[in-house]
Short mmCIF file of C-alpha atoms and ligand atoms in Angstrom, two decimals:
data_model
loop_
_atom_site.label_atom_id
_atom_site.label_comp_id
_atom_site.label_asym_id
_atom_site.label_seq_id
_atom_site.Cartn_x
_atom_site.Cartn_y
_atom_site.Cartn_z
CA MET K 1 0.06 -0.08 0.10
CA SER K 2 1.55 3.34 -1.01
CA PHE K 3 0.98 6.77 0.41
CA ASP K 4 -1.17 7.73 -2.63
CA HIS K 5 -4.46 6.58 -1.20
CA LEU K 6 -4.21 8.62 1.88
CA GLY K 7 -5.63 11.87 0.49
CA LEU K 8 -2.38 13.84 0.88
CA MET K 9 -1.48 16.69 -1.50
CA PRO K 10 1.15 16.26 -4.07
CA GLU K 11 3.83 18.40 -2.31
CA LEU K 12 3.49 16.34 0.94
CA LEU K 13 3.72 13.09 -1.22
CA ARG K 14 6.97 14.36 -2.74
CA ALA K 15 8.26 15.13 0.53
CA VAL K 16 7.62 11.74 1.83
CA ALA K 17 9.06 10.14 -1.30
CA ASP K 18 12.36 12.58 -0.75
CA GLN K 19 12.76 10.88 2.68
CA GLY K 20 12.70 7.42 0.85
CA TYR K 21 9.34 6.18 2.47
CA THR K 22 7.51 3.98 0.21
CA GLU K 23 4.70 2.85 2.43
CA PRO K 24 2.85 4.34 5.31
CA THR K 25 3.34 2.82 8.73
CA ALA K 26 0.20 1.26 10.40
CA VAL K 27 -0.32 4.51 12.37
CA GLN K 28 0.03 6.62 9.37
CA ASN K 29 -2.39 4.57 7.33
CA GLU K 30 -5.03 5.04 10.06
CA ALA K 31 -4.51 8.13 11.44
CA ILE K 32 -3.68 10.35 8.37
CA PRO K 33 -7.15 10.17 6.77
CA LEU K 34 -8.94 10.56 10.23
CA VAL K 35 -6.99 13.86 10.98
CA LEU K 36 -7.62 15.14 7.62
CA THR K 37 -11.57 14.98 8.45
CA GLY K 38 -10.86 17.26 11.48
CA ARG K 39 -11.86 14.48 14.13
CA ASP K 40 -10.17 14.33 17.37
CA LEU K 41 -7.92 11.35 17.69
CA LEU K 42 -6.70 8.98 20.53
CA ALA K 43 -3.73 7.24 19.28
CA GLY K 44 -1.85 4.49 20.99
CA ALA K 45 1.50 4.52 19.30
CA GLN K 46 5.12 5.09 20.57
CA THR K 47 8.29 6.45 19.33
CA GLY K 48 9.44 4.31 16.34
CA THR K 49 5.97 3.62 14.91
CA GLY K 50 6.21 6.82 12.57
CA LYS K 51 3.68 8.70 14.72
CA THR K 52 5.20 12.03 14.16
CA ALA K 53 4.42 11.78 10.29
CA ALA K 54 1.11 10.65 11.15
CA PHE K 55 0.04 13.84 12.72
CA VAL K 56 2.26 16.29 10.98
CA LEU K 57 1.54 15.47 7.48
CA PRO K 58 -2.29 15.74 7.74
CA ILE K 59 -1.88 19.09 9.95
CA LEU K 60 0.30 20.66 7.25
CA GLN K 61 -2.36 19.75 4.61
CA ARG K 62 -5.12 21.06 6.72
CA LEU K 63 -3.00 24.35 7.16
CA HIS K 64 -2.71 24.87 3.33
CA ALA K 65 -6.39 23.79 2.79
CA THR K 66 -8.07 26.17 5.17
CA ARG K 67 -7.64 29.81 6.27
CA PRO K 68 -6.95 30.59 9.88
CA THR K 69 -10.08 30.67 11.94
CA ALA K 70 -8.82 33.42 14.10
CA ALA K 71 -9.12 36.83 12.61
CA ARG K 72 -9.26 38.24 16.21
CA PRO K 73 -6.97 41.05 17.27
CA LEU K 74 -3.99 39.81 19.11
CA VAL K 75 -3.23 40.78 22.78
CA ALA K 76 -0.19 42.83 23.63
CA PRO K 77 0.56 43.72 19.99
CA GLY K 78 4.13 45.12 20.96
CA ARG K 79 5.26 41.64 22.28
CA ALA K 80 3.38 38.93 20.97
CA ALA K 81 3.28 37.83 17.31
CA ALA K 82 2.15 40.81 15.11
CA GLY K 83 -0.53 39.66 12.79
CA ARG K 84 -0.21 36.07 12.37
CA SER K 85 -1.61 33.40 14.66
CA ILE K 86 -0.27 30.26 16.18
CA ARG K 87 -2.75 27.61 14.43
CA VAL K 88 -1.14 24.49 15.57
CA LEU K 89 0.28 23.74 19.15
CA VAL K 90 2.35 20.48 19.58
CA LEU K 91 3.03 19.77 23.29
CA VAL K 92 5.89 17.40 24.01
CA PRO K 93 7.70 16.26 27.11
CA THR K 94 11.20 17.09 26.25
CA ARG K 95 13.44 19.48 24.47
CA GLU K 96 14.99 16.61 22.37
CA LEU K 97 11.29 15.84 21.18
CA ALA K 98 10.43 19.54 20.48
CA LEU K 99 13.38 19.77 18.13
CA GLN K 100 12.88 16.53 16.40
CA VAL K 101 9.20 17.11 15.81
CA GLU K 102 9.81 20.51 14.68
CA GLU K 103 12.31 19.38 12.44
CA SER K 104 9.73 16.71 10.93
CA VAL K 105 7.58 19.78 10.28
CA ARG K 106 10.39 21.25 8.23
CA THR K 107 11.12 18.14 6.50
CA TYR K 108 7.69 16.99 5.63
CA GLY K 109 6.78 20.69 4.76
CA ALA K 110 9.84 21.08 2.55
CA ARG K 111 8.01 21.28 -0.65
CA ARG K 112 5.62 23.79 0.80
CA PRO K 113 7.03 25.34 3.82
CA VAL K 114 5.11 26.40 6.75
CA ARG K 115 6.60 28.75 9.42
CA SER K 116 7.25 26.71 12.67
CA THR K 117 9.38 27.17 15.89
CA PRO K 118 10.30 24.90 18.77
CA ILE K 119 9.90 26.52 22.29
CA TYR K 120 11.71 24.74 25.21
CA GLY K 121 13.50 25.47 28.43
CA GLY K 122 17.01 25.78 29.36
CA VAL K 123 17.79 28.23 26.59
CA GLY K 124 17.82 31.90 26.18
CA PHE K 125 14.07 33.46 26.15
CA ASP K 126 14.72 36.35 23.71
CA PRO K 127 15.62 34.29 20.48
CA GLN K 128 12.31 32.50 21.18
CA VAL K 129 10.48 35.67 21.55
CA ARG K 130 11.78 36.89 18.24
CA ALA K 131 10.92 33.51 16.49
CA LEU K 132 7.38 33.86 17.92
CA ARG K 133 7.12 37.43 16.67
CA ALA K 134 7.76 36.15 13.25
CA GLY K 135 4.43 34.55 13.47
CA PRO K 136 4.88 30.80 13.22
CA ALA K 137 1.78 28.78 12.32
CA ILE K 138 3.13 25.72 14.23
CA VAL K 139 4.78 25.81 17.53
CA VAL K 140 6.25 22.66 19.13
CA ALA K 141 6.70 23.32 22.91
CA THR K 142 7.38 21.79 26.22
CA PRO K 143 4.79 22.94 28.69
CA GLY K 144 6.84 24.90 31.12
CA ARG K 145 8.62 27.24 28.85
CA LEU K 146 5.23 27.82 26.77
CA LEU K 147 3.39 28.94 30.07
CA ASP K 148 6.49 31.30 30.68
CA HIS K 149 5.93 32.80 27.29
CA ALA K 150 2.11 33.00 27.95
CA GLY K 151 2.91 34.64 31.32
CA GLN K 152 5.07 37.27 29.74
CA GLY K 153 2.64 37.94 26.94
CA THR K 154 4.97 36.84 24.25
CA ILE K 155 2.73 34.14 22.88
CA ASP K 156 -0.88 34.19 21.99
CA LEU K 157 -2.55 30.95 21.88
CA GLY K 158 -5.95 32.49 21.04
CA GLY K 159 -6.00 31.25 17.47
CA VAL K 160 -4.94 27.71 18.11
CA GLU K 161 -7.02 25.36 15.68
CA VAL K 162 -5.28 22.06 16.42
CA LEU K 163 -3.67 20.68 19.49
CA VAL K 164 -1.36 17.83 19.64
CA LEU K 165 -0.29 16.12 22.89
CA ASP K 166 2.52 13.95 21.80
CA GLU K 167 3.84 11.38 24.31
CA ALA K 168 1.13 12.37 26.54
CA ASP K 169 2.11 9.41 29.04
CA ARG K 170 5.46 10.78 29.40
CA MET K 171 4.16 14.24 29.98
CA LEU K 172 2.17 13.02 32.67
CA ASP K 173 4.96 10.88 34.18
CA MET K 174 7.09 13.96 34.34
CA GLY K 175 4.43 15.85 36.43
CA PHE K 176 3.26 18.04 33.57
CA ILE K 177 -0.43 17.66 34.04
CA ARG K 178 -1.08 21.12 35.88
CA ASP K 179 0.81 22.80 33.37
CA ILE K 180 -1.37 21.04 30.55
CA ARG K 181 -4.44 21.92 32.18
CA ARG K 182 -3.30 25.56 32.37
CA ILE K 183 -2.33 25.53 28.75
CA LEU K 184 -5.74 24.12 27.83
CA ALA K 185 -7.48 27.13 29.55
CA LEU K 186 -5.56 29.42 27.11
CA LEU K 187 -6.86 27.75 23.94
CA PRO K 188 -9.90 28.36 22.03
CA ALA K 189 -12.89 25.89 22.99
CA ARG K 190 -13.35 24.95 19.29
CA ARG K 191 -10.29 23.10 18.15
CA GLN K 192 -9.16 19.61 16.90
CA ASN K 193 -7.25 17.64 19.46
CA LEU K 194 -4.86 14.80 18.93
CA LEU K 195 -3.41 12.70 21.67
CA PHE K 196 -0.65 10.41 21.25
CA SER K 197 0.34 7.89 23.91
CA ALA K 198 2.45 4.87 24.25
CA THR K 199 0.36 3.42 27.12
CA PHE K 200 -3.17 4.23 28.60
CA SER K 201 -3.09 4.63 32.38
CA ASP K 202 -6.19 5.71 34.11
CA GLU K 203 -4.66 9.24 34.21
CA ILE K 204 -4.00 9.44 30.46
CA ARG K 205 -7.82 8.13 30.00
CA ARG K 206 -9.15 10.82 32.42
CA LEU K 207 -7.05 13.46 30.35
CA ALA K 208 -8.44 12.07 27.00
CA ASP K 209 -12.04 12.02 28.45
CA GLY K 210 -11.84 15.74 29.32
CA LEU K 211 -10.05 16.79 26.26
CA LEU K 212 -11.18 14.83 23.33
CA ASP K 213 -14.61 15.00 21.66
CA ARG K 214 -16.00 11.66 20.26
CA PRO K 215 -12.37 10.76 19.10
CA ALA K 216 -11.45 8.27 16.64
CA VAL K 217 -9.04 5.72 18.24
CA VAL K 218 -6.05 4.09 16.64
CA GLN K 219 -4.13 1.56 18.26
CA VAL K 220 -0.84 0.34 16.75
CA THR K 221 1.98 -1.79 17.94
CA PRO K 222 5.52 -0.55 17.32
CA ARG K 223 7.04 -1.42 13.73
CA ASN K 224 9.43 -3.64 15.61
CA THR K 225 7.79 -5.53 18.27
CA THR K 226 10.56 -6.66 20.65
CA ALA K 227 10.05 -10.15 19.55
CA GLU K 228 10.56 -9.46 16.12
CA LEU K 229 13.74 -7.71 15.16
CA VAL K 230 15.61 -7.12 18.39
CA ARG K 231 17.86 -9.72 19.90
CA GLN K 232 17.65 -9.69 23.63
CA VAL K 233 19.99 -11.07 26.01
CA VAL K 234 20.60 -10.68 29.82
CA HIS K 235 24.18 -10.85 31.16
CA PRO K 236 24.05 -11.60 34.92
CA VAL K 237 26.80 -9.71 36.65
CA ASP K 238 27.82 -8.35 39.94
CA ARG K 239 26.66 -4.84 40.83
CA GLU K 240 30.20 -3.68 41.10
CA ARG K 241 31.45 -5.30 38.07
CA LYS K 242 28.95 -3.79 35.44
CA ARG K 243 31.37 -1.14 34.07
CA GLU K 244 34.09 -3.82 33.65
CA LEU K 245 31.74 -5.88 31.86
CA LEU K 246 30.59 -3.11 29.56
CA SER K 247 34.20 -2.10 28.86
CA HIS K 248 34.99 -5.79 28.09
CA LEU K 249 32.12 -6.05 25.67
CA VAL K 250 33.22 -2.90 23.80
CA ARG K 251 36.82 -3.80 23.72
CA SER K 252 36.36 -7.47 22.69
CA GLY K 253 34.11 -6.14 19.75
CA ARG K 254 30.79 -7.63 20.86
CA ILE K 255 29.66 -4.01 21.15
CA ASP K 256 30.69 -1.48 18.71
CA GLN K 257 28.45 1.50 19.20
CA ALA K 258 25.59 1.63 21.78
CA LEU K 259 23.06 3.88 23.46
CA VAL K 260 23.59 2.74 27.31
CA PHE K 261 20.83 3.65 29.76
CA THR K 262 21.35 4.56 33.33
CA ARG K 263 18.71 5.37 35.94
CA THR K 264 20.20 8.56 36.95
CA LYS K 265 22.13 11.67 35.47
CA HIS K 266 24.65 11.16 38.20
CA GLY K 267 25.11 7.48 37.23
CA ALA K 268 25.23 8.47 33.46
CA ASN K 269 27.93 11.05 34.25
CA ARG K 270 29.84 8.72 36.20
CA LEU K 271 29.85 5.81 33.73
CA ALA K 272 30.85 7.93 30.91
CA GLU K 273 33.76 9.22 32.73
CA GLN K 274 34.84 5.74 33.88
CA LEU K 275 34.64 4.35 30.28
CA ALA K 276 36.76 7.43 29.23
CA ARG K 277 39.24 6.11 31.80
CA ASP K 278 39.03 2.71 30.02
CA GLY K 279 40.10 4.28 26.82
CA ILE K 280 36.48 4.10 25.35
CA VAL K 281 34.94 7.45 23.81
CA ALA K 282 31.84 8.13 25.67
CA ALA K 283 29.37 10.83 26.45
CA ALA K 284 26.54 11.50 28.64
CA ILE K 285 23.31 13.16 27.81
CA HIS K 286 20.72 14.08 30.13
CA GLY K 287 18.63 16.78 31.53
CA ASN K 288 21.32 18.67 33.31
CA LYS K 289 23.45 19.14 30.39
CA SER K 290 23.10 22.22 28.40
CA GLN K 291 21.24 22.37 25.03
CA GLY K 292 24.54 22.66 23.35
CA GLN K 293 26.23 19.82 25.18
CA ARG K 294 23.34 17.46 24.22
CA VAL K 295 23.29 18.53 20.69
CA ARG K 296 27.01 18.05 20.29
CA ALA K 297 26.84 14.60 22.15
CA LEU K 298 24.18 13.48 19.62
CA ALA K 299 25.99 14.58 16.79
CA ASP K 300 29.21 12.92 17.78
CA PHE K 301 27.40 9.71 18.32
CA LYS K 302 25.40 9.79 15.20
CA ALA K 303 28.66 10.59 13.13
CA GLY K 304 30.32 7.63 14.75
CA ARG K 305 32.92 9.61 16.76
CA THR K 306 31.46 8.47 20.02
CA ALA K 307 31.22 4.60 20.77
CA ILE K 308 29.02 4.91 23.73
CA LEU K 309 26.35 7.51 24.41
CA VAL K 310 25.00 7.08 28.12
CA ALA K 311 21.48 8.53 28.54
CA THR K 312 18.81 8.70 31.14
CA GLU K 313 15.41 7.42 30.14
CA VAL K 314 14.04 11.08 29.90
CA ALA K 315 17.01 12.21 27.74
CA ALA K 316 16.86 9.55 25.41
CA ARG K 317 13.01 9.47 24.87
CA GLY K 318 12.33 10.49 21.37
CA LEU K 319 15.93 10.71 20.36
CA ASP K 320 16.02 9.96 16.62
CA ILE K 321 19.13 8.01 15.93
CA GLU K 322 18.82 5.75 12.86
CA ALA K 323 20.43 2.27 12.69
CA LEU K 324 21.36 2.01 16.15
CA PRO K 325 22.98 -1.63 16.40
CA HIS K 326 22.91 -2.00 20.19
CA VAL K 327 21.00 -0.76 23.35
CA VAL K 328 22.45 -1.65 26.54
CA ASN K 329 20.28 -1.41 29.94
CA TYR K 330 23.43 -0.81 32.22
CA GLU K 331 20.69 -0.62 34.90
CA LEU K 332 17.22 -1.91 34.40
CA SER K 333 14.33 0.78 34.44
CA MET K 334 12.06 0.80 37.63
CA VAL K 335 9.12 0.76 35.05
CA PRO K 336 8.83 -2.28 32.74
CA GLU K 337 7.38 -0.45 29.99
CA ASP K 338 10.35 1.52 29.74
CA TYR K 339 12.34 -1.52 28.71
CA VAL K 340 10.31 -1.79 25.65
CA HIS K 341 10.73 1.88 24.84
CA ARG K 342 14.48 1.43 25.38
CA ILE K 343 15.00 -1.45 23.07
CA GLY K 344 12.64 -0.02 20.54
CA ARG K 345 15.63 2.36 19.84
CA THR K 346 17.50 -0.40 18.02
CA GLY K 347 16.11 -2.79 15.39
CA ARG K 348 14.55 0.26 13.53
CA ALA K 349 13.64 0.41 9.83
CA GLY K 350 13.97 -3.44 9.39
CA MET K 351 17.32 -3.77 10.60
CA ASP K 352 18.58 -6.26 13.23
CA GLY K 353 19.25 -4.77 16.67
CA ASP K 354 20.66 -6.01 19.76
CA ALA K 355 19.50 -5.22 23.27
CA VAL K 356 21.87 -6.14 26.24
CA SER K 357 20.76 -6.00 29.77
CA LEU K 358 23.39 -5.98 32.55
CA VAL K 359 21.45 -7.36 35.58
CA CYS K 360 22.81 -7.78 39.04
CA VAL K 361 21.03 -9.46 41.98
CA ASP K 362 19.40 -6.31 43.08
CA GLU K 363 17.42 -6.24 39.81
CA ALA K 364 15.81 -9.74 39.68
CA LYS K 365 12.36 -8.41 40.57
CA LEU K 366 12.66 -5.82 37.91
CA LEU K 367 13.66 -8.24 35.33
CA ARG K 368 10.73 -10.52 36.14
CA ASP K 369 8.41 -7.55 35.81
CA ILE K 370 9.64 -6.88 32.44
CA GLU K 371 9.35 -10.57 31.32
CA THR K 372 5.72 -10.47 32.72
CA LEU K 373 5.16 -7.55 30.40
CA LEU K 374 6.93 -9.21 27.42
CA GLY K 375 5.15 -12.51 28.10
CA ARG K 376 8.41 -14.33 27.66
CA ARG K 377 11.67 -15.00 29.20
CA ILE K 378 14.86 -13.14 27.99
CA PRO K 379 17.74 -15.61 27.29
CA VAL K 380 20.33 -15.49 29.90
CA GLU K 381 24.13 -15.69 29.04
CA VAL K 382 26.90 -15.54 31.59
CA VAL K 383 29.93 -13.99 30.12
CA PRO K 384 33.06 -16.05 31.06
CA GLY K 385 35.18 -14.22 33.57
CA PHE K 386 31.99 -12.16 34.98
CA GLU K 387 30.14 -15.19 36.69
CA PRO K 388 27.94 -13.53 39.47
CA ASP K 389 29.15 -14.14 42.99
CA ARG K 390 26.38 -16.13 44.45
CA SER K 391 27.16 -14.99 48.13
CA ILE K 392 26.32 -11.41 47.31
CA ARG K 393 22.81 -10.45 48.64
CA PRO K 394 20.48 -8.21 46.99
CA GLU K 395 20.37 -4.57 48.32
CA PRO K 396 17.60 -1.99 47.80
CA ILE K 397 18.13 -0.07 44.58
CA ARG K 398 19.11 3.53 45.44
CA LEU K 399 18.18 6.28 43.11
CA ARG K 400 20.52 9.32 43.31
CA THR K 401 20.15 12.94 42.82
CA GLY K 402 22.48 14.77 40.46
CA ASP K 403 24.60 15.81 43.12
CA GLY K 404 24.97 12.13 44.31
CA ARG K 405 22.69 12.03 47.34
CA ALA K 406 20.82 8.89 47.85
CA ILE K 407 16.89 9.42 47.84
CA GLY K 408 16.09 5.65 48.09
CA GLY K 409 16.77 2.90 50.22
CA GLY K 410 16.60 4.60 53.43
CA ARG K 411 14.51 3.66 56.43
CA PRO K 412 11.19 2.19 55.70
CA GLY K 413 8.78 4.77 54.47
CA ALA K 414 11.37 7.58 54.36
CA ARG K 415 10.62 10.04 51.74
CA PRO K 416 13.16 10.40 49.04
CA GLY K 417 15.41 13.21 49.83
CA GLY K 418 13.14 14.63 52.15
CA ARG K 419 10.69 15.58 49.52
CA ALA K 420 6.98 14.87 49.93
CA GLY K 421 5.74 12.43 47.61
CA ALA K 422 2.26 13.09 48.52
CA GLY K 423 -0.25 14.06 46.35
CA ARG K 424 0.98 12.08 43.43
CA PRO K 425 -0.34 8.56 43.38
CA SER K 426 2.73 7.52 41.60
CA ALA K 427 5.39 8.67 44.01
CA GLY K 428 5.95 5.19 45.53
CA ARG K 429 8.64 4.59 42.82
CA SER K 430 11.01 6.53 44.80
CA ALA K 431 10.84 4.20 47.66
CA PRO K 432 13.46 1.63 48.13
CA VAL K 433 12.99 -1.30 45.77
CA HIS K 434 13.87 -4.81 46.60
CA GLY K 435 15.57 -7.18 44.28
CA GLY K 436 12.67 -9.64 44.67
CA PHE K 437 14.75 -12.77 45.36
CA VAL K 438 12.73 -13.49 48.51
CA PRO K 439 9.23 -12.40 49.76
CA ALA K 440 10.59 -8.97 50.74
CA ARG K 441 7.42 -8.00 52.60
CA ARG K 442 5.74 -10.15 55.30
CA PRO K 443 2.03 -9.85 54.50
CA GLY K 444 0.57 -7.47 56.70
CA ILE K 445 3.40 -6.01 58.27
CA GLY K 446 4.33 -3.70 55.32
CA ASN K 447 7.98 -3.93 55.78
CA PRO K 448 9.69 -2.40 52.79
CA ARG K 449 13.12 -3.36 53.65
CA PRO K 450 14.58 -6.53 52.02
CA ALA K 451 15.19 -9.53 54.37
CA SER K 452 18.80 -9.25 53.74
CA ALA K 453 18.97 -5.83 55.36
CA ARG K 454 17.60 -7.11 58.55
CA PRO K 455 19.85 -9.87 59.55
CA GLY K 456 19.00 -11.81 62.74
CA ILE K 457 15.41 -11.14 62.88
CA GLY K 458 13.98 -14.18 61.52
CA ASN K 459 13.62 -13.13 57.98
CA PRO K 460 13.85 -15.95 55.38
CA ARG K 461 17.13 -15.91 53.58
CA PRO K 462 17.28 -15.63 49.65
CA ALA K 463 15.83 -18.87 48.44
CA ALA K 464 18.42 -19.52 45.72
CA PRO K 465 21.32 -17.22 45.59
CA GLY K 466 22.16 -16.22 42.13
CA GLN K 467 18.98 -16.95 40.45
CA LEU K 468 19.96 -14.99 37.33
CA THR K 469 21.25 -18.03 36.03
CA PRO K 470 18.67 -19.64 33.54
CA VAL K 471 16.95 -21.32 36.23
CA ARG K 472 14.27 -18.83 37.27
CA PRO K 473 11.55 -18.63 39.63
CA PRO K 474 8.09 -18.71 37.99
CA LEU K 475 6.84 -15.49 36.34
CA PRO K 476 4.66 -13.50 38.59
CA ARG K 477 1.03 -13.14 37.50
CA LEU K 478 0.30 -9.96 35.94
CA GLY K 479 -1.36 -8.37 39.03
CA ASP K 480 1.71 -8.91 41.02
CA ARG K 481 3.63 -6.20 39.44
CA GLY K 482 3.50 -4.17 42.39
CA GLN K 483 5.03 -0.52 42.04
CA ALA K 484 2.73 1.84 40.64
CA PRO K 485 4.59 4.08 37.99
CA ALA K 486 6.17 7.23 39.59
CA VAL K 487 8.38 9.90 38.76
CA LEU K 488 12.02 9.13 38.84
CA PRO K 489 14.28 11.78 40.36
CA GLY K 490 15.87 12.44 37.14
CA GLU K 491 12.46 13.08 35.69
CA ARG K 492 11.69 15.57 38.36
CA LEU K 493 14.63 17.60 37.67
CA ALA K 494 14.02 17.31 34.04
CA ARG K 495 10.75 18.78 34.54
CA ARG K 496 12.19 21.71 36.37
CA ALA K 497 15.00 21.94 33.52
CA ASP K 498 11.94 22.64 31.18
CA ARG K 499 11.78 26.11 32.34
P1 AMP J 501 8.48 8.27 15.01
O1 AMP J 501 7.69 7.16 15.38
O2 AMP J 501 7.78 9.45 14.51
O3 AMP J 501 9.48 8.71 15.97
O4 AMP J 501 9.33 7.89 13.62
C1 AMP J 501 10.39 6.96 13.60
C2 AMP J 501 11.29 6.78 12.46
O5 AMP J 501 10.51 6.35 11.45
C3 AMP J 501 11.79 8.20 12.02
O6 AMP J 501 13.09 8.22 11.78
C4 AMP J 501 10.96 8.41 10.73
O7 AMP J 501 11.77 8.97 9.56
C5 AMP J 501 10.78 7.08 10.18
N1 AMP J 501 9.49 6.86 9.33
C6 AMP J 501 8.46 7.62 9.44
N2 AMP J 501 7.51 7.23 8.62
C7 AMP J 501 8.14 6.30 7.88
C8 AMP J 501 7.58 5.46 6.73
N3 AMP J 501 6.39 5.63 6.30
N4 AMP J 501 8.49 4.66 6.30
C9 AMP J 501 9.91 4.53 6.68
N5 AMP J 501 10.36 5.26 7.68
C10 AMP J 501 9.47 6.15 8.50
#
């Protein structure tokens, strides 16, 4: 099936052909005709499915086919855009995604350009004010900085005809819900709304219920479902030997270039430094890096000048890196769904990919949760010389802030870093997480500390030390997955960096 039947204008079809796309992806096939009709849309699609083109292409067409609905005078004429209205607002969780989506607008609009600009935090305000004054029809923005512009009167959202929430689940995870609601209040009531989300939590459904008017629903699986194109393997390893093992995999040629995931910014920095000391060209990319540093790191990686790009979940989300041969989970994510997102970074465009997870004894429960989600076991391969020491007991996973303060793993019930997690149903993820080798909680007692941390008080010992070998306990039932998704500390910081 080609793009021709979707109802797109010749300039857009040519731009798509320029990119070498021959067939629409599933989400493009379904969403483009629906968006062209002006209907609201709820789309379940994650990065890698071609979702960006699925909304950018029909939006560009609608901009050309219709005249602006807002012939209203603009507020604060001295400061806000003089004369032309913003017609399309795309909200995204991260600056990287803002840049990439806006680049897609330029790419797909190359044959018939539309003015657009990205708006995101962490960079100067004035250049954005100038870009807004130039009168973009499309603004791709992170919520915090957008609200700053709204507060300063440097943006007028009164003429928005189409609103897109891209990666809405991630925006909610990052705590943007209040900002989103404030932005919604600034938009005209009559508009088309498109909501894209990889997952559908209750919170997303509530947002969708309030936002969308009788939406069409499109649900697609990623182009490369994990089972298809991505070879997955778990290398069991001691917690203190992960870096050594990663260096070994690179130096032995097993891994040539890889995107490596850590849980925290601090961990990303430290790993990149340690790899550099091992003689491996590595860089870290995360929310505390300046925009310039991130762009440079990504460019070096894409050009093959950097072997290892260490990234946090948030920073890596939406990064458009083609033909990535390897993804390494240096640390498993606290949220099983993130595993699927991470490994979706490889195996794209029909190419083989390789997802390697370095798993220590503390992460056994996280691994089981991932396998439950996948519905299958991931093959385990012990790397000779890195056999796990079975006498090592699991410890709670500590999440650290950028300055290295531990914010998890403290006394039971302690709030991470003294910050109240209250008010957010998901705050529990910051609490210590037990490796899951033993029944960590005695039912009814609610003790979140691992048995191993409480010697001598009658807790059971780990049933079988070193269970990361192929002999595994049975998969937990789906309902056993425990922790509700929450905000990782890195995400909280990234959210602030949005301003
Ligand atoms: P996205 O899901 O929007 O992040 O897109 C993932 C990648 O798929 C991007 O690198 C796009 O350039 C690419 N892509 C989008 N649509 C197509 C298509 N129809 N055929 C081939 N590649 C595509």
